PDB file of C-alpha atoms in Angstrom:
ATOM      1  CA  UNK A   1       0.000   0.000   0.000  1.00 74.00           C
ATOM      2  CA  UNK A   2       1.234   3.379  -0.969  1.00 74.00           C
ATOM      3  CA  UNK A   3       0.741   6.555   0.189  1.00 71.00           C
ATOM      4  CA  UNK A   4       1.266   9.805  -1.295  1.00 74.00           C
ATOM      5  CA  UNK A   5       1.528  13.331   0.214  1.00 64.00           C
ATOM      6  CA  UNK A   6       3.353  16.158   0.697  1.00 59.00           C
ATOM      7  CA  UNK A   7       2.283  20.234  -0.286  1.00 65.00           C
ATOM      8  CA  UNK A   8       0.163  21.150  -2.395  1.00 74.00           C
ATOM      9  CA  UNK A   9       0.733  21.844  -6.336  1.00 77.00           C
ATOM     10  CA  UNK A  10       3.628  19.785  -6.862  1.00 83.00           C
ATOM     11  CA  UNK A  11       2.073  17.176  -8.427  1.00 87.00           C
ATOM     12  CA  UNK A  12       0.897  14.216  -6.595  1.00 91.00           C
ATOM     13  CA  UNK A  13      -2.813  13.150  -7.884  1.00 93.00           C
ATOM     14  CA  UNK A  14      -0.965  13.648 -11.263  1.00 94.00           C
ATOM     15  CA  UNK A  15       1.860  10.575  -9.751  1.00 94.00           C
ATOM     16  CA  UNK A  16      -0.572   8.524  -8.047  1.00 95.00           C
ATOM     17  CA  UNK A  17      -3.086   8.353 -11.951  1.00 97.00           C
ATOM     18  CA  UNK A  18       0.384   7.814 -14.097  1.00 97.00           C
ATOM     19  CA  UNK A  19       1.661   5.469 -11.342  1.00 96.00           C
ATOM     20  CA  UNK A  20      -1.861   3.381 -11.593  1.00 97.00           C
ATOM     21  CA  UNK A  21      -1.824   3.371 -15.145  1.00 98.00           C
ATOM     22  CA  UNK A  22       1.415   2.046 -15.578  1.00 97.00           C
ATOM     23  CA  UNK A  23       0.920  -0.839 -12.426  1.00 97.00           C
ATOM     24  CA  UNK A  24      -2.062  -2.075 -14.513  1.00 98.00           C
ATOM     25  CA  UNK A  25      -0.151  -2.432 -17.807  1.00 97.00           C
ATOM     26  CA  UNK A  26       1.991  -4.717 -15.786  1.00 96.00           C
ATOM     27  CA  UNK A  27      -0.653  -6.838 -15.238  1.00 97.00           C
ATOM     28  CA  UNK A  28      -0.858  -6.190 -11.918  1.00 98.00           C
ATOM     29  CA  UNK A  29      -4.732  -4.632 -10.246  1.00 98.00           C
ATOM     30  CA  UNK A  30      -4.498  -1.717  -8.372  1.00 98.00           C
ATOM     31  CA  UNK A  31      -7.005   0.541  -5.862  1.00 98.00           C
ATOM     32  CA  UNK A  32      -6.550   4.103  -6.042  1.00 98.00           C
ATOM     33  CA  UNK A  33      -8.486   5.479  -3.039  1.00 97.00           C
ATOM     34  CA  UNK A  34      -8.959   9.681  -3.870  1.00 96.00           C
ATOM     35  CA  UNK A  35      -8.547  11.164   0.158  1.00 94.00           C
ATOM     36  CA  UNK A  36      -8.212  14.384  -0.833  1.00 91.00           C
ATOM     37  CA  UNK A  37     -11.011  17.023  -0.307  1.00 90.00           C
ATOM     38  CA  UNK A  38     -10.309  18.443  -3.525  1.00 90.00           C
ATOM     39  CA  UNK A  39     -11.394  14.973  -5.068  1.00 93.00           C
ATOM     40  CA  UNK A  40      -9.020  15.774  -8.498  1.00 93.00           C
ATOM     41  CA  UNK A  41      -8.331  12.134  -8.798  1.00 95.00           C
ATOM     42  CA  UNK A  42     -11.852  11.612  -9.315  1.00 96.00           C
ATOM     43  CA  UNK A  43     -12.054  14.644 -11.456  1.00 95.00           C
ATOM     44  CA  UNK A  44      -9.292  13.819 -13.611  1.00 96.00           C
ATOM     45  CA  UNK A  45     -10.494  10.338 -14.205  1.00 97.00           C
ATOM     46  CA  UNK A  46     -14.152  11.848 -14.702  1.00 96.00           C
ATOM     47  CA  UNK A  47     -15.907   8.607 -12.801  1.00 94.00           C
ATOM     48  CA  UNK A  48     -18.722   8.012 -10.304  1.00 89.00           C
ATOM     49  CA  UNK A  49     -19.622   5.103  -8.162  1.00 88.00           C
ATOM     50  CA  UNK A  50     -23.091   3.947  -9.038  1.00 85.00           C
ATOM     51  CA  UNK A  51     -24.577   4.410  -5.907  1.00 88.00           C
ATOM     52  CA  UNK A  52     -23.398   7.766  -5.046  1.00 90.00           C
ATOM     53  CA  UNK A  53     -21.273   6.431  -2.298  1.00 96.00           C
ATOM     54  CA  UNK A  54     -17.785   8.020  -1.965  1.00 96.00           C
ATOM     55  CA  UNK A  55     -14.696   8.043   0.343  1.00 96.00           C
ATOM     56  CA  UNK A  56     -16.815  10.936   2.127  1.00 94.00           C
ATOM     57  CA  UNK A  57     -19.766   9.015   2.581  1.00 95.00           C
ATOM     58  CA  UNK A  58     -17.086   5.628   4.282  1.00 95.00           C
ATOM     59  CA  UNK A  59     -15.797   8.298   6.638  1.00 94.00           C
ATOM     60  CA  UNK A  60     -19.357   9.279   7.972  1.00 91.00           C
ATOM     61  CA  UNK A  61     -21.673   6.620   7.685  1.00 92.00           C
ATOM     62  CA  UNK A  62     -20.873   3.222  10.119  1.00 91.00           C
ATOM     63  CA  UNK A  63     -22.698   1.066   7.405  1.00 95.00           C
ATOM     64  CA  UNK A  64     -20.737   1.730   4.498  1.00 96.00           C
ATOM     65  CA  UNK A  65     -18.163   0.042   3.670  1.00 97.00           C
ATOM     66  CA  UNK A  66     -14.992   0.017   1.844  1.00 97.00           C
ATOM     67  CA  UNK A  67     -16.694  -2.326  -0.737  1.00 97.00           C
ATOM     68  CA  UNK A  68     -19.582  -0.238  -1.229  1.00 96.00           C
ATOM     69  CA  UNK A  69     -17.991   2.650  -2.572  1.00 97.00           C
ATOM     70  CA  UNK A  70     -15.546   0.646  -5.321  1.00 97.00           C
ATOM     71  CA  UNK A  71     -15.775   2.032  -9.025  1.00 97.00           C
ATOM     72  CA  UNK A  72     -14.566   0.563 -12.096  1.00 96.00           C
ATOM     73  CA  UNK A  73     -12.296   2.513 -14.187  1.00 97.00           C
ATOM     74  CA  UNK A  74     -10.774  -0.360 -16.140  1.00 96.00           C
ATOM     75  CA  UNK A  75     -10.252  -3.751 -15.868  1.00 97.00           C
ATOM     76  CA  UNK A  76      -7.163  -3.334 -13.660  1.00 98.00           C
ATOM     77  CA  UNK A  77      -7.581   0.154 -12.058  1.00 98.00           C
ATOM     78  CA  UNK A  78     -10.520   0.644  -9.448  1.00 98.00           C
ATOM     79  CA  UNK A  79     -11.476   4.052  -8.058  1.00 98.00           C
ATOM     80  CA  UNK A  80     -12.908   5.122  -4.531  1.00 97.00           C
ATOM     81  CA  UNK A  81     -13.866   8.140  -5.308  1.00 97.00           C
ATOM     82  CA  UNK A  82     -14.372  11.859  -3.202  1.00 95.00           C
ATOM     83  CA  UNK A  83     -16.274  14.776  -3.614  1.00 93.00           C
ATOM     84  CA  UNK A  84     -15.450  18.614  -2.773  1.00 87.00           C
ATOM     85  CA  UNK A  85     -18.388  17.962  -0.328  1.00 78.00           C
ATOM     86  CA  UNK A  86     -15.508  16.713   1.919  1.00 81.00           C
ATOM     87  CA  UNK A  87     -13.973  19.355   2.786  1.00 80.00           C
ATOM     88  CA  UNK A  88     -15.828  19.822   5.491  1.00 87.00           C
ATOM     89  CA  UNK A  89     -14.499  16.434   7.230  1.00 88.00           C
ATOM     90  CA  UNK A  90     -11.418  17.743   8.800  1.00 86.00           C
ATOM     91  CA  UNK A  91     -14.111  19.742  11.132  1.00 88.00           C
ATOM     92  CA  UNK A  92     -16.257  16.556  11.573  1.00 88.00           C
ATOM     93  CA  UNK A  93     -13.201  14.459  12.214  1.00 88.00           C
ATOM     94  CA  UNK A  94     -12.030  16.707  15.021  1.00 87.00           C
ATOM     95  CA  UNK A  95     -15.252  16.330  16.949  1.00 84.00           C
ATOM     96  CA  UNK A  96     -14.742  12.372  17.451  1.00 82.00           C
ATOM     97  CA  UNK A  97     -13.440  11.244  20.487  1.00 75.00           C
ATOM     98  CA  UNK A  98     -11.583   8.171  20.380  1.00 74.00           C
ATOM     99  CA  UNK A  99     -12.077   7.031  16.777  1.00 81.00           C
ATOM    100  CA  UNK A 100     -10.708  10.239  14.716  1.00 88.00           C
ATOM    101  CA  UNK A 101      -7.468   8.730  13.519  1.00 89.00           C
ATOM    102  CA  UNK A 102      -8.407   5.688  12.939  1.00 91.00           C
ATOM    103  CA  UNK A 103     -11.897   5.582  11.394  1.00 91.00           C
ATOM    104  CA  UNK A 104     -10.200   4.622   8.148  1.00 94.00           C
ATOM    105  CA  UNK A 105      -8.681   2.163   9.836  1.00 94.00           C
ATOM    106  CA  UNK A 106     -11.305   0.239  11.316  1.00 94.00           C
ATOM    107  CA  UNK A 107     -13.442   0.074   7.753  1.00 95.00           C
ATOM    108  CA  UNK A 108     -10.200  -0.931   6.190  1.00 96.00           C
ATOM    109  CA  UNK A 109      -9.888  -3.901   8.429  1.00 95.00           C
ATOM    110  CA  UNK A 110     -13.399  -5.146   7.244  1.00 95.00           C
ATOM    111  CA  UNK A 111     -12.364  -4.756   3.545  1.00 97.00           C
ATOM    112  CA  UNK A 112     -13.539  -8.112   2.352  1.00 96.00           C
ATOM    113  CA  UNK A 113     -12.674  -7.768  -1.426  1.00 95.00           C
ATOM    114  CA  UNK A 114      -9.127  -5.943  -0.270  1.00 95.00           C
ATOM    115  CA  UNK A 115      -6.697  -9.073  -1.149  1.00 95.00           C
ATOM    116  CA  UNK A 116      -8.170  -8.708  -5.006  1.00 96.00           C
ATOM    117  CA  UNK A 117      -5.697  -5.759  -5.331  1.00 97.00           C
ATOM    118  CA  UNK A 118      -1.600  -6.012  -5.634  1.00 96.00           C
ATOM    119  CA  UNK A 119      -1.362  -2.627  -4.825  1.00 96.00           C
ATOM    120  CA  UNK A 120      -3.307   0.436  -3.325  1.00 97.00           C
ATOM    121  CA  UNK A 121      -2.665   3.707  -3.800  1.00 96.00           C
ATOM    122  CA  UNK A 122      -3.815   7.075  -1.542  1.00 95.00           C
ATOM    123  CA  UNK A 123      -3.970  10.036  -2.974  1.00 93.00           C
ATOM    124  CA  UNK A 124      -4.074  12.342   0.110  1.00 89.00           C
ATOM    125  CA  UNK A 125      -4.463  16.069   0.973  1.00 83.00           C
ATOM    126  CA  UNK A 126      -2.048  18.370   0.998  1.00 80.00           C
ATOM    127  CA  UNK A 127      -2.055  18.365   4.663  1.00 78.00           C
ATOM    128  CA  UNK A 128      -0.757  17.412   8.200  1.00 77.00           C
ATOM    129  CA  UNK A 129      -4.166  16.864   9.729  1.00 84.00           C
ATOM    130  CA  UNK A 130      -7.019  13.996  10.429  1.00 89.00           C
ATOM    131  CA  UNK A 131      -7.306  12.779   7.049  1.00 91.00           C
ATOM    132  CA  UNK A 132      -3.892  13.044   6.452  1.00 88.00           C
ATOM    133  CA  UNK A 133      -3.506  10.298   9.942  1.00 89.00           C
ATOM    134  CA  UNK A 134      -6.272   8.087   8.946  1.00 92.00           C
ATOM    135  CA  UNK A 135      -4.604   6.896   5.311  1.00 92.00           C
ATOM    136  CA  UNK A 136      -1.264   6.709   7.319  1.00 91.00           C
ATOM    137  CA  UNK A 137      -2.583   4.780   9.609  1.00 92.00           C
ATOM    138  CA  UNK A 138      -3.398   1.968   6.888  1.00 94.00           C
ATOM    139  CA  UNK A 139      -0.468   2.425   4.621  1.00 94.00           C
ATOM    140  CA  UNK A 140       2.335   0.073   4.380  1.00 93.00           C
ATOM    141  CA  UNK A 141       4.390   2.692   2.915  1.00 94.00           C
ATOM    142  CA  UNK A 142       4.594   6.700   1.989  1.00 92.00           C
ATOM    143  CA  UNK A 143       5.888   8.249  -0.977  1.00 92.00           C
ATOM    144  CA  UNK A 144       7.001  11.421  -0.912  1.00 90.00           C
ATOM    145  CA  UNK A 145       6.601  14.377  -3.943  1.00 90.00           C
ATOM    146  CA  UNK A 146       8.593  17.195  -4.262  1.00 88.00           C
ATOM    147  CA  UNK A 147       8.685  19.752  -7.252  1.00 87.00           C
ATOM    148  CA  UNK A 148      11.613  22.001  -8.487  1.00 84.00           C
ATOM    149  CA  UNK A 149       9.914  25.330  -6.162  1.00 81.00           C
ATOM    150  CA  UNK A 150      11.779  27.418  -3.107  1.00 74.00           C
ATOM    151  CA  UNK A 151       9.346  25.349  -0.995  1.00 77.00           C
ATOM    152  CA  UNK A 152      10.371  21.646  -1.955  1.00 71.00           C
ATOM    153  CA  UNK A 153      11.771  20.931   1.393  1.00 75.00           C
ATOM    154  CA  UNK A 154       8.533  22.568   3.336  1.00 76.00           C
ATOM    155  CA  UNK A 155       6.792  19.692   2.313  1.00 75.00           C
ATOM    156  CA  UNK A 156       9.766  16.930   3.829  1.00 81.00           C
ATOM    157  CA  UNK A 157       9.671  18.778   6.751  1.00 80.00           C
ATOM    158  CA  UNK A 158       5.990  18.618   7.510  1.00 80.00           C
ATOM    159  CA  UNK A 159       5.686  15.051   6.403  1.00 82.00           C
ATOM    160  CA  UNK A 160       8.762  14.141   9.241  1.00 83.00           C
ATOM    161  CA  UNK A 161       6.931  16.177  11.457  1.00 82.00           C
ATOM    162  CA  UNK A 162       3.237  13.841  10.977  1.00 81.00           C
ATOM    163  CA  UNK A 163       5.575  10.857  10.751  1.00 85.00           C
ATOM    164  CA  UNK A 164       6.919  11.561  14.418  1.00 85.00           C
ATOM    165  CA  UNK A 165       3.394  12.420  15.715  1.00 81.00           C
ATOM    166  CA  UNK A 166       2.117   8.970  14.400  1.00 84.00           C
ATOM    167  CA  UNK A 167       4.824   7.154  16.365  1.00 81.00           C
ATOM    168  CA  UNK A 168       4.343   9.609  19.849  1.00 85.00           C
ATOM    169  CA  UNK A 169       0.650   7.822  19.778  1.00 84.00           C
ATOM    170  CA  UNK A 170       1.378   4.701  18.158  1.00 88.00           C
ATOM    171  CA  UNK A 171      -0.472   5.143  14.912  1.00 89.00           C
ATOM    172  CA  UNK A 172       0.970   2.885  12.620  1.00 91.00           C
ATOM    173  CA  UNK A 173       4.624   1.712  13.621  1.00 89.00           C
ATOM    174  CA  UNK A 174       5.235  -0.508  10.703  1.00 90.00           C
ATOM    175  CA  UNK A 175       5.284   2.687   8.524  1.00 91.00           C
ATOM    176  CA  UNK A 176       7.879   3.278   6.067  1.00 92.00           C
ATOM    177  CA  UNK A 177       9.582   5.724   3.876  1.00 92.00           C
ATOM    178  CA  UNK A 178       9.476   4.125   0.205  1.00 94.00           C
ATOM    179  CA  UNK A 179      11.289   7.242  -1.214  1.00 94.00           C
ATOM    180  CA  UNK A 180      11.297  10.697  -2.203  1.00 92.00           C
ATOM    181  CA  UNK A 181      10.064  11.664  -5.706  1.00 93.00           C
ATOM    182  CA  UNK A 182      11.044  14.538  -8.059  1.00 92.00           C
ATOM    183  CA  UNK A 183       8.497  15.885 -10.018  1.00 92.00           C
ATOM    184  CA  UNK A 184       8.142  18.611 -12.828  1.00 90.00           C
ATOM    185  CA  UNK A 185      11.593  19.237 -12.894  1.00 91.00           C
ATOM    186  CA  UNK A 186      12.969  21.353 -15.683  1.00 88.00           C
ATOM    187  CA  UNK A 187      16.312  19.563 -17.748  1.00 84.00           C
ATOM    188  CA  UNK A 188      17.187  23.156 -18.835  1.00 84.00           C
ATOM    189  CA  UNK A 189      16.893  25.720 -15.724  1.00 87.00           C
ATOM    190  CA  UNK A 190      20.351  26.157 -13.372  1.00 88.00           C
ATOM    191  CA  UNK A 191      17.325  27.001 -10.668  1.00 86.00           C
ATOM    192  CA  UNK A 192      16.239  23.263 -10.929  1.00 84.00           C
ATOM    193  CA  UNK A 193      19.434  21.387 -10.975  1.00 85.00           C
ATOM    194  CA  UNK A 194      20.306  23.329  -7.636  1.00 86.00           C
ATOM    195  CA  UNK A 195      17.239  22.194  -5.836  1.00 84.00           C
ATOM    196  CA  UNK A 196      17.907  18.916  -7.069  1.00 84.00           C
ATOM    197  CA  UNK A 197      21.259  19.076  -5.934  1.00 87.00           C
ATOM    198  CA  UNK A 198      20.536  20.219  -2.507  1.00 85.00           C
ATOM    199  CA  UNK A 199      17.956  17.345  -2.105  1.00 86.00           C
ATOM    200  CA  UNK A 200      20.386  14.547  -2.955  1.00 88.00           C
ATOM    201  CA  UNK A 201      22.565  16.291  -0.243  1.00 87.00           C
ATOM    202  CA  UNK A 202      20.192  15.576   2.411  1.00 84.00           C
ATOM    203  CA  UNK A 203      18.048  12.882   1.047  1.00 86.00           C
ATOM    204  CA  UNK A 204      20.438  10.933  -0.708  1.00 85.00           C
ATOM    205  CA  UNK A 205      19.638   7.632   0.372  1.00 88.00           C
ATOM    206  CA  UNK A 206      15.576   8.151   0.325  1.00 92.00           C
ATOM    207  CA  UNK A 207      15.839   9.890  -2.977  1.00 94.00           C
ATOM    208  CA  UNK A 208      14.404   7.814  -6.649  1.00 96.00           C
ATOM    209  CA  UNK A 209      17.211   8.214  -9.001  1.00 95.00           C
ATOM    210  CA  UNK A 210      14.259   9.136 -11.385  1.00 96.00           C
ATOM    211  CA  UNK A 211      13.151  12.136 -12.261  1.00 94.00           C
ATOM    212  CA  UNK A 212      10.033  12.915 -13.630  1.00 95.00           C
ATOM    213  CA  UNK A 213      10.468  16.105 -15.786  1.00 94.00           C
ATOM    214  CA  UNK A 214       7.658  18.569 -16.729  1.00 93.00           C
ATOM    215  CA  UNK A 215       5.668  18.242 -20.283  1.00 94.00           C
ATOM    216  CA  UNK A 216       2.727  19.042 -21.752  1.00 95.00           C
ATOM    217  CA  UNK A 217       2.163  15.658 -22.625  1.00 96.00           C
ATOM    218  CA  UNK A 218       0.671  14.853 -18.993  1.00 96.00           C
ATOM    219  CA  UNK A 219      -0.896  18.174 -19.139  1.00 95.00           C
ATOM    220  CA  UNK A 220      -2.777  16.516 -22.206  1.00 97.00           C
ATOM    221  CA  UNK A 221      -3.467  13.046 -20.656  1.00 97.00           C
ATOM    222  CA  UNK A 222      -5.044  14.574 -17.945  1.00 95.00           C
ATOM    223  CA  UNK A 223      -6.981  16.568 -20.056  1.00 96.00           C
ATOM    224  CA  UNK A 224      -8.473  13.305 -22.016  1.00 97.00           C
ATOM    225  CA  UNK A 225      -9.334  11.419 -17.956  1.00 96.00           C
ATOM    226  CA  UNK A 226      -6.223   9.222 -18.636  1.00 97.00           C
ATOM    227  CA  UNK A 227      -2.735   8.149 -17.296  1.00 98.00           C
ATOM    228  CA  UNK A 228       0.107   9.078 -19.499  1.00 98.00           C
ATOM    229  CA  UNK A 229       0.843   5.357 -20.865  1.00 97.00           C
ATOM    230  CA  UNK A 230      -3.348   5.500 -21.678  1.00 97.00           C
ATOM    231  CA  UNK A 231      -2.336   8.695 -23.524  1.00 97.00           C
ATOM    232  CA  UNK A 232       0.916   8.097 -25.221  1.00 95.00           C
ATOM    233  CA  UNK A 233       1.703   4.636 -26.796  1.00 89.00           C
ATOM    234  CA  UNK A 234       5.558   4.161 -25.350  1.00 89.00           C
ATOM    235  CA  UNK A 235       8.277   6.808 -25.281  1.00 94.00           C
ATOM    236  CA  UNK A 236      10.026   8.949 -22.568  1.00 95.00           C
ATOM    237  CA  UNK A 237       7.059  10.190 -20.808  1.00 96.00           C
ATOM    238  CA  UNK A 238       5.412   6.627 -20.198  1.00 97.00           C
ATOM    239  CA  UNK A 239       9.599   5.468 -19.511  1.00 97.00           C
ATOM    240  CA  UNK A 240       9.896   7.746 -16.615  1.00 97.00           C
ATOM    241  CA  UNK A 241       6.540   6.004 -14.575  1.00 97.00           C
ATOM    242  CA  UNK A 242       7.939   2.603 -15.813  1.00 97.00           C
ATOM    243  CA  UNK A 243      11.254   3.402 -14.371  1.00 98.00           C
ATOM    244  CA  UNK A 244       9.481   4.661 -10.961  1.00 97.00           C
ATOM    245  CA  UNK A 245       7.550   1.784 -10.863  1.00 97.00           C
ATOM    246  CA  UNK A 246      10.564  -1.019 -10.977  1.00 97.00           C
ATOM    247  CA  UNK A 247      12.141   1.139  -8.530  1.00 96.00           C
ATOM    248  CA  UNK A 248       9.404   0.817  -6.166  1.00 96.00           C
ATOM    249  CA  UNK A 249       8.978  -2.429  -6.572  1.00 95.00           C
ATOM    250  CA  UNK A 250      13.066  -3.555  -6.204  1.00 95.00           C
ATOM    251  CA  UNK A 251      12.452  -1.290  -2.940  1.00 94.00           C
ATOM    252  CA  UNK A 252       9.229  -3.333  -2.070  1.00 91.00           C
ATOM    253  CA  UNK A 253      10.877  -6.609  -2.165  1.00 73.00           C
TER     254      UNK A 253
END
């Protein structure tokens, strides 16, 4: 299970689609689970679960179920899907007592169809709060996105901050860092290959060795509701996720 956060805008709903897209051409079935307010994994992808039932609707109602809220995107990609409607659940969250960490948790442990997948993957807010704690608290592993901006490092910082919090109350101690990805860099700017080079300083052992560099080509493929390798038959751009992908999994193993 794989979980992916950091701040805001540096691409991670566009990672977690192109990562799911290239999983399934492996052969392998994957759960993308949209826990982000914003719901753009849903949006990008343009689906709906039949019966109107969402990630918002597993947080709030006690008979819903992880199950209940599955869509069909492909044969090998499955969607719970969110709706901007959730962004009032941070408030919600915070008026539980005992449960508000781990609500997730305890639905997730009832998952009956949950060994059909190889791999899940959360797409989570760009945040350090409730929501942010429940999809920890059920990963396996977090993966980290950073972008080529004077804030790259806010976003590590933060992340080891929620990572010691988890372990002060016992969360999830099995977590672990998969790595640190860098995303919409730019080959040509001196700007970029100094962030980059201050990253590998600190993070050298945590850091992918690749680097996913900005196009317009995953501009277009999320455009059209797909990931890239739906988008663009082979070629650099579908490469770099392939690359990502065997790196995860050598890191897996």
């Amino acid at each position: 299970m794989l979980y992916i956060n950091t701040k805001g805008g540096v691409g991670k709903t566009t990672t977690s689609i192109n990562l799911c897209g290239v999983i399934a051409s492996q052969g392998h079935k994957v759960l993308l689970v949209d826990n982000d307010p914003t719901s753009g994994s849903t949006q990008i992808l343009n689906i709906e679960n039949e019966q109107g039932l969402t990630l918002y609707d597993l947080y709030r109602n006690s008979k819903i179920t992880f199950d209940d809220c599955i869509t069909k995107y492909n044969d090998y990609i499955d969607v719970i899907t969110n709706v901007i409607g959730s962004a009032n659940l941070e408030i919600e969250l915070s008026h539980k007592r005992n449960t508000k960490e781990t609500m997730l948790k305890s639905k997730f442990e009832k998952f009956e169809n949950k060994t059909d997948y190889d791999y899940i993957i959360i797409d989570n807010a760009p945040s350090t709060g409730l929501i942010s704690l429940n999809a920890l608290a059920i990963s396996d592993y977090y993966l980290m996105v950073i972008d080529n901006s004077p804030l790259a490092m806010q976003g590590l910082v933060l992340m080891e901050g929620m990572i010691a919090e988890m372990k002060d109350i016992s969360l999830n101690d099995n977590l672990k860092l998969l790595g640190i990805l860098r995303n919409n860099f730019d080959k040509t700017t001196l700007f970029s290959k100094k962030i980059s080079q201050i990253v590998e300083k600190r993070f050298q052992q945590d850091l992918f060795k690749t680097i996913i560099y900005n196009s317009v080509k995953y501009v277009e493929a999320i455009t059209v509701h797909k990931p890239i390798n739906y988008y663009v038959k082979g070629g650099k751009y579908v490469d770099a996720y392939k690359d990502l992908y065997y790196e995860i999994i050598s890191r897996i193993k």
